[in-house]
Coordinates of C-alpha atoms and ligand atoms in Angstrom, one line a residue:
X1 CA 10.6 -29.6 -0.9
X2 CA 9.1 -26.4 -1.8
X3 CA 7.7 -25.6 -5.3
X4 CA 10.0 -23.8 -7.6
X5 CA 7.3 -20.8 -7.5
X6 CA 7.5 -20.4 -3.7
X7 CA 11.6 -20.4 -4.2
X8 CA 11.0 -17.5 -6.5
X9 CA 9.1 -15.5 -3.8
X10 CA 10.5 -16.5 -0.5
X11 CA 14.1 -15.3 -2.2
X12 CA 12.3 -11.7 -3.3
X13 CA 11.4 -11.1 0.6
X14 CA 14.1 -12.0 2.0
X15 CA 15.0 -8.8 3.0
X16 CA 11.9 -8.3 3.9
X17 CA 12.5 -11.1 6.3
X18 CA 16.3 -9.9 7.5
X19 CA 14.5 -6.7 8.9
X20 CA 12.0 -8.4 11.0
X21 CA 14.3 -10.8 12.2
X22 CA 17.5 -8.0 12.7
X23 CA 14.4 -6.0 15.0
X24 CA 13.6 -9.1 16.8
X25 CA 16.8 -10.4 17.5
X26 CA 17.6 -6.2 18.7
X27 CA 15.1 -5.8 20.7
X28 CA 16.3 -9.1 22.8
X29 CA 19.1 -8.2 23.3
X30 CA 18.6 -4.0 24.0
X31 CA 15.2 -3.9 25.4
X32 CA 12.4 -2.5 22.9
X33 CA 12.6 0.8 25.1
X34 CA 16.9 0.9 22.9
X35 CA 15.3 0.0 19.5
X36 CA 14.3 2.7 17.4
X37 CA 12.2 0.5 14.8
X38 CA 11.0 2.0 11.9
X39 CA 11.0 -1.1 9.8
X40 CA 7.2 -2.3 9.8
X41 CA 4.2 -0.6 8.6
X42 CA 1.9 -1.2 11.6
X43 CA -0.4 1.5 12.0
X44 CA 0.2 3.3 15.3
X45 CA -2.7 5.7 15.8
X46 CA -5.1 3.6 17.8
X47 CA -8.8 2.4 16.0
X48 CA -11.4 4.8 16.4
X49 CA -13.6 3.8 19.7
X50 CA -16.7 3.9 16.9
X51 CA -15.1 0.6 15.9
X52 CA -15.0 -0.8 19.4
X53 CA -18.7 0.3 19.3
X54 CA -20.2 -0.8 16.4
X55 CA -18.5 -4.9 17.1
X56 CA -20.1 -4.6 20.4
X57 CA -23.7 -3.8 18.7
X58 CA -23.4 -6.2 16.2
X59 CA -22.5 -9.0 18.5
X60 CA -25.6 -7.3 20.8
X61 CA -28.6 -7.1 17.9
X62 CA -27.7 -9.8 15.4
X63 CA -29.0 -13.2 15.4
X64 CA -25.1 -15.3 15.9
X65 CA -26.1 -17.7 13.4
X66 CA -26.9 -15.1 10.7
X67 CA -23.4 -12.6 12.1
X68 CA -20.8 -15.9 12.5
X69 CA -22.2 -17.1 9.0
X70 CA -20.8 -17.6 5.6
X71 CA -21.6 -13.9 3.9
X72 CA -21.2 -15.4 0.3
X73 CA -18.3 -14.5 -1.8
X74 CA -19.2 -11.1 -2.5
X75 CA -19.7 -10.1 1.0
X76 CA -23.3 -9.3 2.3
X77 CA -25.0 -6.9 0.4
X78 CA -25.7 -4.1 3.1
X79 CA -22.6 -3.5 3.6
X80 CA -21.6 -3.4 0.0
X81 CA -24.8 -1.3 -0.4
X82 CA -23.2 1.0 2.5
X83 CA -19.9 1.2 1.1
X84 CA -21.0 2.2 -2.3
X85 CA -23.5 5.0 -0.6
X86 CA -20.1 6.1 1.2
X87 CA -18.2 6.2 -1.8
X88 CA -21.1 8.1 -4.0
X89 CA -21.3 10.4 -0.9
X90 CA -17.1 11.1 -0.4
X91 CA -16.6 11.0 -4.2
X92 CA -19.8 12.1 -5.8
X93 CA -19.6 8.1 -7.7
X94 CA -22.7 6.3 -8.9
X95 CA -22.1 2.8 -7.7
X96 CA -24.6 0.0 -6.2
X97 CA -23.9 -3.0 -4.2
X98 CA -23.2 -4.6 -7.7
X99 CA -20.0 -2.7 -8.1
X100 CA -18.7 -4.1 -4.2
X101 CA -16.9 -7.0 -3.3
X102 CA -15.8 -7.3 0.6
X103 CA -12.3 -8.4 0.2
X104 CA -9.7 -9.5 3.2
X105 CA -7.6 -6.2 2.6
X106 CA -6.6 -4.5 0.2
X107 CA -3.7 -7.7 -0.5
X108 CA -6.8 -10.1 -0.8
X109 CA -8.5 -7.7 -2.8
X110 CA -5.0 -7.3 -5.4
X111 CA -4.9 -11.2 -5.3
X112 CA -8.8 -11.8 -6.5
X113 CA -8.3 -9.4 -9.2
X114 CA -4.9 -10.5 -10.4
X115 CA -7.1 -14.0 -10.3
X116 CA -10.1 -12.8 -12.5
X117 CA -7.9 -10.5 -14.9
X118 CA -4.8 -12.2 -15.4
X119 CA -3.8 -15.2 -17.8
X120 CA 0.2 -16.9 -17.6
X121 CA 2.6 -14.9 -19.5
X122 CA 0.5 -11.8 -18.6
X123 CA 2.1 -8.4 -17.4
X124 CA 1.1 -6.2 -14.6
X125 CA 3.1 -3.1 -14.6
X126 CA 3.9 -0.7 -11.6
X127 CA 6.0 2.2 -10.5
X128 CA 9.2 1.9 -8.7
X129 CA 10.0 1.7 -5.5
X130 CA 7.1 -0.3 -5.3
X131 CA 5.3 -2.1 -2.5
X132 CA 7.5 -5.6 -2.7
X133 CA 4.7 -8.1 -2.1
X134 CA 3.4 -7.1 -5.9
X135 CA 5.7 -9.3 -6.8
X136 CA 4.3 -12.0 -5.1
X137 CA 1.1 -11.6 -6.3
X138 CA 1.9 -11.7 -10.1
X139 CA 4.0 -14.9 -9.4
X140 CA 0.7 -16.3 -7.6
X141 CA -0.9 -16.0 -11.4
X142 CA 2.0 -16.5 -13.5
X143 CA 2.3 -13.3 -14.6
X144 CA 4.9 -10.9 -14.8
X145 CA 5.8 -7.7 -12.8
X146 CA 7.4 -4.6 -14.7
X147 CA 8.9 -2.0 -13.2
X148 CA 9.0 1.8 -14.4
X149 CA 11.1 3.9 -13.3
X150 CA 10.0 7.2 -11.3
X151 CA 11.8 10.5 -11.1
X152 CA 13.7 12.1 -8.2
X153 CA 9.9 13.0 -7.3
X154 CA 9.1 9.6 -7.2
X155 CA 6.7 10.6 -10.0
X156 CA 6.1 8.3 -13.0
X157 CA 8.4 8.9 -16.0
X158 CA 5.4 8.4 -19.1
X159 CA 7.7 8.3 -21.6
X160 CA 9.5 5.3 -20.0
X161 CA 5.9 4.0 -18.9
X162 CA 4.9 4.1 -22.4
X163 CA 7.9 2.8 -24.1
X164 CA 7.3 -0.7 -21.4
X165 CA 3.2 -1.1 -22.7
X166 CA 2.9 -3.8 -24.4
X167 CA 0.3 -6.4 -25.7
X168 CA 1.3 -8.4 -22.3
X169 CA 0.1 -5.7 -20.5
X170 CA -3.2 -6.2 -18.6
X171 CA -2.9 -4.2 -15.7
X172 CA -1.4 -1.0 -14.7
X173 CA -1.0 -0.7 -10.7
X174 CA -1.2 2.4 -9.2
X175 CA -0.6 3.2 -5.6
X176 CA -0.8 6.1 -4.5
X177 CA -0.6 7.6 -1.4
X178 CA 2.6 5.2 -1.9
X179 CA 4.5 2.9 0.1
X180 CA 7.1 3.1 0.2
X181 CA 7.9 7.4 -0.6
X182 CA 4.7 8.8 0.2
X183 CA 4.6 10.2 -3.3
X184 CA 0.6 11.3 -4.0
X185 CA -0.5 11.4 -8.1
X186 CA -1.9 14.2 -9.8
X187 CA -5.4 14.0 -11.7
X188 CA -3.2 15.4 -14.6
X189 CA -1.0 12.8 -13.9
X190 CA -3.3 9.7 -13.7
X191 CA -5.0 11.2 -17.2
X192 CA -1.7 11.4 -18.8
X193 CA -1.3 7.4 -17.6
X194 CA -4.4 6.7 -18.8
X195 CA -4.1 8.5 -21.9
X196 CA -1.4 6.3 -22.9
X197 CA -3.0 3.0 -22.3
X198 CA -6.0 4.2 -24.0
X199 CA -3.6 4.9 -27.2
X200 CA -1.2 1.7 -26.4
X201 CA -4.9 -0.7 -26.4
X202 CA -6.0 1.0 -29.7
X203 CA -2.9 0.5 -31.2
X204 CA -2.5 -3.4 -30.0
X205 CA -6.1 -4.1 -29.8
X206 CA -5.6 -5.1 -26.5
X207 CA -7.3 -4.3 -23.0
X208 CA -5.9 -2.8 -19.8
X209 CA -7.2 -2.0 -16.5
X210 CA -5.5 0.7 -14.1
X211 CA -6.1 -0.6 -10.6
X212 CA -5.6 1.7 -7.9
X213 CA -4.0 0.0 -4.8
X214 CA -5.3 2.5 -1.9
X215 CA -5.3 1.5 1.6
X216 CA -3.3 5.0 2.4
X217 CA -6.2 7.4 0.6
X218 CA -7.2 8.8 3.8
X219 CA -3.5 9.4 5.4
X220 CA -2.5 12.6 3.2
X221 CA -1.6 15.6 4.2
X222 CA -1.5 19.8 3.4
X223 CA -4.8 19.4 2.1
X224 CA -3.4 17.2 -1.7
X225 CA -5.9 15.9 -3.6
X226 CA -5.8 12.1 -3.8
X227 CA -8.1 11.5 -7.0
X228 CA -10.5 9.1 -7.4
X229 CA -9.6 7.2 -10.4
X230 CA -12.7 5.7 -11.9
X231 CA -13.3 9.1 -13.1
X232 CA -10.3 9.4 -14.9
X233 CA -9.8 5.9 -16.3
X234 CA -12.9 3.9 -17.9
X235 CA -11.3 0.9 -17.0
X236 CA -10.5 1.3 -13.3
X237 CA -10.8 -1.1 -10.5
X238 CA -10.1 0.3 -6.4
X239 CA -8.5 -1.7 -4.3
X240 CA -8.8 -0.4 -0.7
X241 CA -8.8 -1.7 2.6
X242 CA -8.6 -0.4 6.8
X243 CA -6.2 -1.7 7.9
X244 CA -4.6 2.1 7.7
X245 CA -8.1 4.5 7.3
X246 CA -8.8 2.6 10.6
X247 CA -6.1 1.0 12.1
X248 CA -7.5 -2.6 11.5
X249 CA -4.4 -4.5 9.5
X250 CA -5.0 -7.9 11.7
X251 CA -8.9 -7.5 11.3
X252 CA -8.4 -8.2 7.0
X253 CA -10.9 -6.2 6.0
X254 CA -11.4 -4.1 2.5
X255 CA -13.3 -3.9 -0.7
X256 CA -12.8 -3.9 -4.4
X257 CA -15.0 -1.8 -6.3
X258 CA -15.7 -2.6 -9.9
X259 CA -17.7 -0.1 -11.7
X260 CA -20.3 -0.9 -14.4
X261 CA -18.7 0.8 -17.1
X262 CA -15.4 -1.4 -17.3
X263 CA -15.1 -3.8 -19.9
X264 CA -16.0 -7.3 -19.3
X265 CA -18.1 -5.8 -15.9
X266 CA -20.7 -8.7 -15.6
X267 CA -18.6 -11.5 -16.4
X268 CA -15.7 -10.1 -14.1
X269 CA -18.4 -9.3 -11.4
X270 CA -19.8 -12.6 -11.4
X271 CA -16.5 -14.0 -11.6
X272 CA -15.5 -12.5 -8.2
X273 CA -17.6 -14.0 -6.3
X274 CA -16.6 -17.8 -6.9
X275 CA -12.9 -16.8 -7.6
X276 CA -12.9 -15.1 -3.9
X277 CA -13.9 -18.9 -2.6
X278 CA -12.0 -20.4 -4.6
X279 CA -8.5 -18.6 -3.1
X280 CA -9.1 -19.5 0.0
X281 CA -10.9 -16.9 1.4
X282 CA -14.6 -17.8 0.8
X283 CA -15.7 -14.5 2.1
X284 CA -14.6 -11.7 3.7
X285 CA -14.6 -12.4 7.6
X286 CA -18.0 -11.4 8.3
X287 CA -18.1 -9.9 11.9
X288 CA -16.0 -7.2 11.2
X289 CA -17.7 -6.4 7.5
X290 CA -21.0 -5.6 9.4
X291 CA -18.5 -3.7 11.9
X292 CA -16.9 -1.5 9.2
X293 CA -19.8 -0.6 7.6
X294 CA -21.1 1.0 10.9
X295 CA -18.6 3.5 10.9
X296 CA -17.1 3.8 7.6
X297 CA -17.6 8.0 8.1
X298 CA -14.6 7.3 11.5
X299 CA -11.7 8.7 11.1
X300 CA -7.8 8.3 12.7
X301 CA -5.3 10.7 14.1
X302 CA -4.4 11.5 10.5
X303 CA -2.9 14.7 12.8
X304 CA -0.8 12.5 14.8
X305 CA 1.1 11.2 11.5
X306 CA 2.1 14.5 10.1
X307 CA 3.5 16.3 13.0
X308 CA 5.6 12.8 13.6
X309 CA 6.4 13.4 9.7
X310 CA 7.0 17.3 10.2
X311 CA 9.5 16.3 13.1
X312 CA 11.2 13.1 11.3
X313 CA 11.6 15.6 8.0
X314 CA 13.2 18.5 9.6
X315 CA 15.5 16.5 11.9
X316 CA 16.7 14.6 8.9
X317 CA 17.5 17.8 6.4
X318 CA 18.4 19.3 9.3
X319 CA 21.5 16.3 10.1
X320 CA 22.0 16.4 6.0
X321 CA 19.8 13.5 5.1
X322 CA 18.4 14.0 1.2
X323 CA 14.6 13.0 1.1
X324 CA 11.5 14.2 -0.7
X325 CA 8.9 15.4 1.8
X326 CA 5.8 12.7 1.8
X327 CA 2.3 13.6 1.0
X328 CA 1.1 10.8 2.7
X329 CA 1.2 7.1 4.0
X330 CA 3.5 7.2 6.6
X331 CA 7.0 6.1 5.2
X332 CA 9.6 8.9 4.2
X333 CA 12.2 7.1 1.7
X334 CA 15.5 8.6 2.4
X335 CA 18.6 8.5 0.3
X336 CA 22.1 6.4 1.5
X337 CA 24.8 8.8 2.2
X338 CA 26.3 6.0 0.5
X339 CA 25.3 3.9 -2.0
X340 CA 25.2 0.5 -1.1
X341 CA 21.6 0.9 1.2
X342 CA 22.3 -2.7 2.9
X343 CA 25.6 -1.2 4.0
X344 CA 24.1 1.5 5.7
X345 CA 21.3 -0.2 7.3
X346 CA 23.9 -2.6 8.8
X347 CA 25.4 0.5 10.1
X348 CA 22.6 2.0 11.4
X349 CA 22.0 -0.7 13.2
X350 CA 25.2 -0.1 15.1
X351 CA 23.4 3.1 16.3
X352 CA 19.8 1.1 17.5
X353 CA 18.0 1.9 14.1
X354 CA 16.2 -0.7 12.3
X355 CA 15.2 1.0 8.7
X356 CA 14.1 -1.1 5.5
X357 CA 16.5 -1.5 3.0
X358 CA 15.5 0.6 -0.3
X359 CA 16.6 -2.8 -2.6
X360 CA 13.7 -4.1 -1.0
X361 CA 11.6 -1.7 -2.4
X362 CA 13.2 -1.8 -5.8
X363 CA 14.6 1.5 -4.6
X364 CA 18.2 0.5 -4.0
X365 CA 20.4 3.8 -2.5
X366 CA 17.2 4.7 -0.2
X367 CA 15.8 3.1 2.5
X368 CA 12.4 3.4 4.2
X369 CA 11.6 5.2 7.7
X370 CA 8.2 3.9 8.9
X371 CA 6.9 6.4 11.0
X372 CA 4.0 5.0 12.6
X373 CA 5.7 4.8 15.6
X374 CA 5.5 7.0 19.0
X375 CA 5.8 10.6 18.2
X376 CA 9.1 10.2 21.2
X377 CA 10.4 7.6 19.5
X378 CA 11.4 9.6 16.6
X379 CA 12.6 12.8 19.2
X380 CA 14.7 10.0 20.4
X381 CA 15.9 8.5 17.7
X382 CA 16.8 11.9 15.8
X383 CA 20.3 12.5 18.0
X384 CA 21.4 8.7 16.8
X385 CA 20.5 9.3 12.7
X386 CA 22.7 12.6 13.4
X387 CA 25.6 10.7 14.9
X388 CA 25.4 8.3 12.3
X389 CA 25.5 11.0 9.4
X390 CA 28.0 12.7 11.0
X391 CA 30.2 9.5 11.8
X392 CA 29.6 8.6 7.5
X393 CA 31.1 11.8 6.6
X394 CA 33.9 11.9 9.1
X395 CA 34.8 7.8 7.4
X396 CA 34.4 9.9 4.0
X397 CA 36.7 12.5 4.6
X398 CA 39.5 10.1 5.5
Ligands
PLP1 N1 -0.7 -2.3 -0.6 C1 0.2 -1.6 0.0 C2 0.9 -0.5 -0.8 C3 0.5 -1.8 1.3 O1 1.5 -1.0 1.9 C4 -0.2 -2.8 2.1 C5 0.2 -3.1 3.5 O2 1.0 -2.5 4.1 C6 -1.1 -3.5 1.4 C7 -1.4 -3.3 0.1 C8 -1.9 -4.6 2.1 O3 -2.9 -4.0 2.8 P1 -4.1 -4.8 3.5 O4 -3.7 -4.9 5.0 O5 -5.2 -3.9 3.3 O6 -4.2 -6.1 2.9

């Protein structure tokens, strides 16, 4: 019999769940060529060949025993070194190999510091829609996740984000590119955030860290600024990963970094490293850490992405869809022509569509388009979200 906790998180992804298995169970039956699946966030603009590359020298000029070894729980330190030189050249930062820690993604690197900053009873607060698996992660620690509310922007509401600070709270979690709208923060908006938890600390003597969830920074798009936030927020921690910035999801590879200046820095620091064992992890898988860090300047198709959004956008508006045009990631979070969202993506369905059900985004009314998919796919699939618009409104008018 399962623990009561795991109860608590297998029931929050069940929908979660439902898609995969409703995309399966479609593709059986229709042939994947007849499923237009925009449920999963797998990346689909292929690794960089520098990737390819670099694995092939590393399994070439390193000695197997050193390359297949255990890296320590930090992660070895040239490639934190060449991380934080990447980071101080992209973002003009002043970090060392002391403010690294090679993390299995982005979700191992959210885990680690829920871990190290997080007692029972604790609150980690984000944005809504939100990425669901947050959820998870503060139930891993015993802690609780709060939701504020966004605007029909999908940008933060502060004075609802202020009125939910609390002594509790110990983390504010930003993401941003997001997943699930695309929505990008401002710098005036992250300093109006983290003007509020610097009042809301003084005034409960409390501390909070913003922590930037941001395995979509380098998938925006128009030229937006996607700001760094350790240079807005004292108390800032990164969380980022490439599984997107290089098409690697299955390869589990990203970093934390945690900057001198936080509060608690050495103690958290040294804390990372045995907490990171301790999960489970033991270290970041090693081959592809010395792979990553020989190409960390590669880049993706971040091209390919847009004109798939600039095609799924106007074809949508265009067939009367309401949605907020992303300014990154690639998931455009579209409102219900009606308002129960697992109504309509039973419906869809009907029409070979497989979308993600807003309510599992806390977003219930929406639901997300993934589209990370062939640019064809989404020519094709326009005519059906059409019919099915058109079908909705000829059903209303009756
Ligand atoms: N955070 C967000 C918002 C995501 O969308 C994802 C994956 O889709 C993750 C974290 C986990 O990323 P990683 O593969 O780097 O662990």
């Amino acid at each position: 019999m399962v623990a009561e906790k795991v109860k608590i998180i297998l029931e929050d992804g069940k929908a979660i769940s439902q898609m995969f298995s409703d995309a399966q169970a479609m593709i059986a039956e229709f042939g994947a060529e007849n499923v237009y699946n925009f449920s999963i966030g797998n990346p689909s603009a292929e690794p960089p060949e520098a990737v390819k590359q670099a694995m092939i020298d590393e399994l070439n000029c390193q000695n197997p025993t050193y390359l297949h070894g255990y890296t320590g729980g930090l992660g070895y330190a040239d490639v934190r070194q060449a991380v934080a030189d990447h980071e101080n050249e992209t973002f003009g930062t002043k970090f060392s190999a002391n403010n690294v820690v090679m993390t299995v993604g982005a979700a191992g690197g959210l885990n680690l510091v829920f871990q190290l900053l997080m007692n029972p009873g604790d609150e980690v607060i984000t944005f809504t829609p939100y990425f669901s698996e947050y959820k998870c992660y503060a139930t891993n620690v015993d802690a609780a996740l709060v939701l504020s509310e966004t605007d029909e922007n999908f940008q933060p509401k502060l004075d609802v984000f202020e009125s939910l600070l609390t002594e509790k709270t110990r983390i504010v979690l930003i993401n941003s590119p997001n997943n699930p709208t695309g929505a990008v923060y401002s710098e005036d908006m992250l300093k109006k955030i983290a003007a509020i938890m610097e009042k809301k600390q003084k005034e409960f003597g409390t501390v909070m860290y913003m922590v930037s969830d941001e395995p979509y920074r380098y998938i925006a798009y128009d030229n937006v600024d996607v700001p760094y936030i350790t240079k807005i927020c004292k108390n800032a921690i990164v969380a980022n990963s490439f599984s997107k910035s290089l098409s690697l999801p299955g390869e589990r590879i990203g970093f934390l970094i945690i900057p001198s200046e936080i509060e608690g820095y050495q103690e958290i620091y040294e804390a990372a490293n045995v907490i990171n064992r301790t999960l489970g992890f033991v270290n970041a898988p090693a081959l592809i850490q010395r792979g990553v860090a020989r190409c960390l300047n590669a880049e993706i198709d971040v091209e390919g992405y847009k004109k798939n959004r600039d095609a799924l956008y106007a074809g949508l508006i265009e067939a009367g869809y309401e949605c907020v045009k992303p300014q990154g990631a690639f998931y455009m979070f579209v409102k219900t022509p009606i308002a129960d969202d697992w109504e309509f993506y039973k419906k869809a369905q009907k029409y070979h569509l497989v979308l993600g059900p807003g309510v599992a985004f806390g977003g219930p009314g929406y639901v997300r388009i993934s589209y990370c998919v062939d640019y064809d796919m989404i020519v094709k699939a326009l005519p059906q979200f059409k019919q099915l618009m058109d079908d909705i409104r000829a059903e209303q008018k009756k």
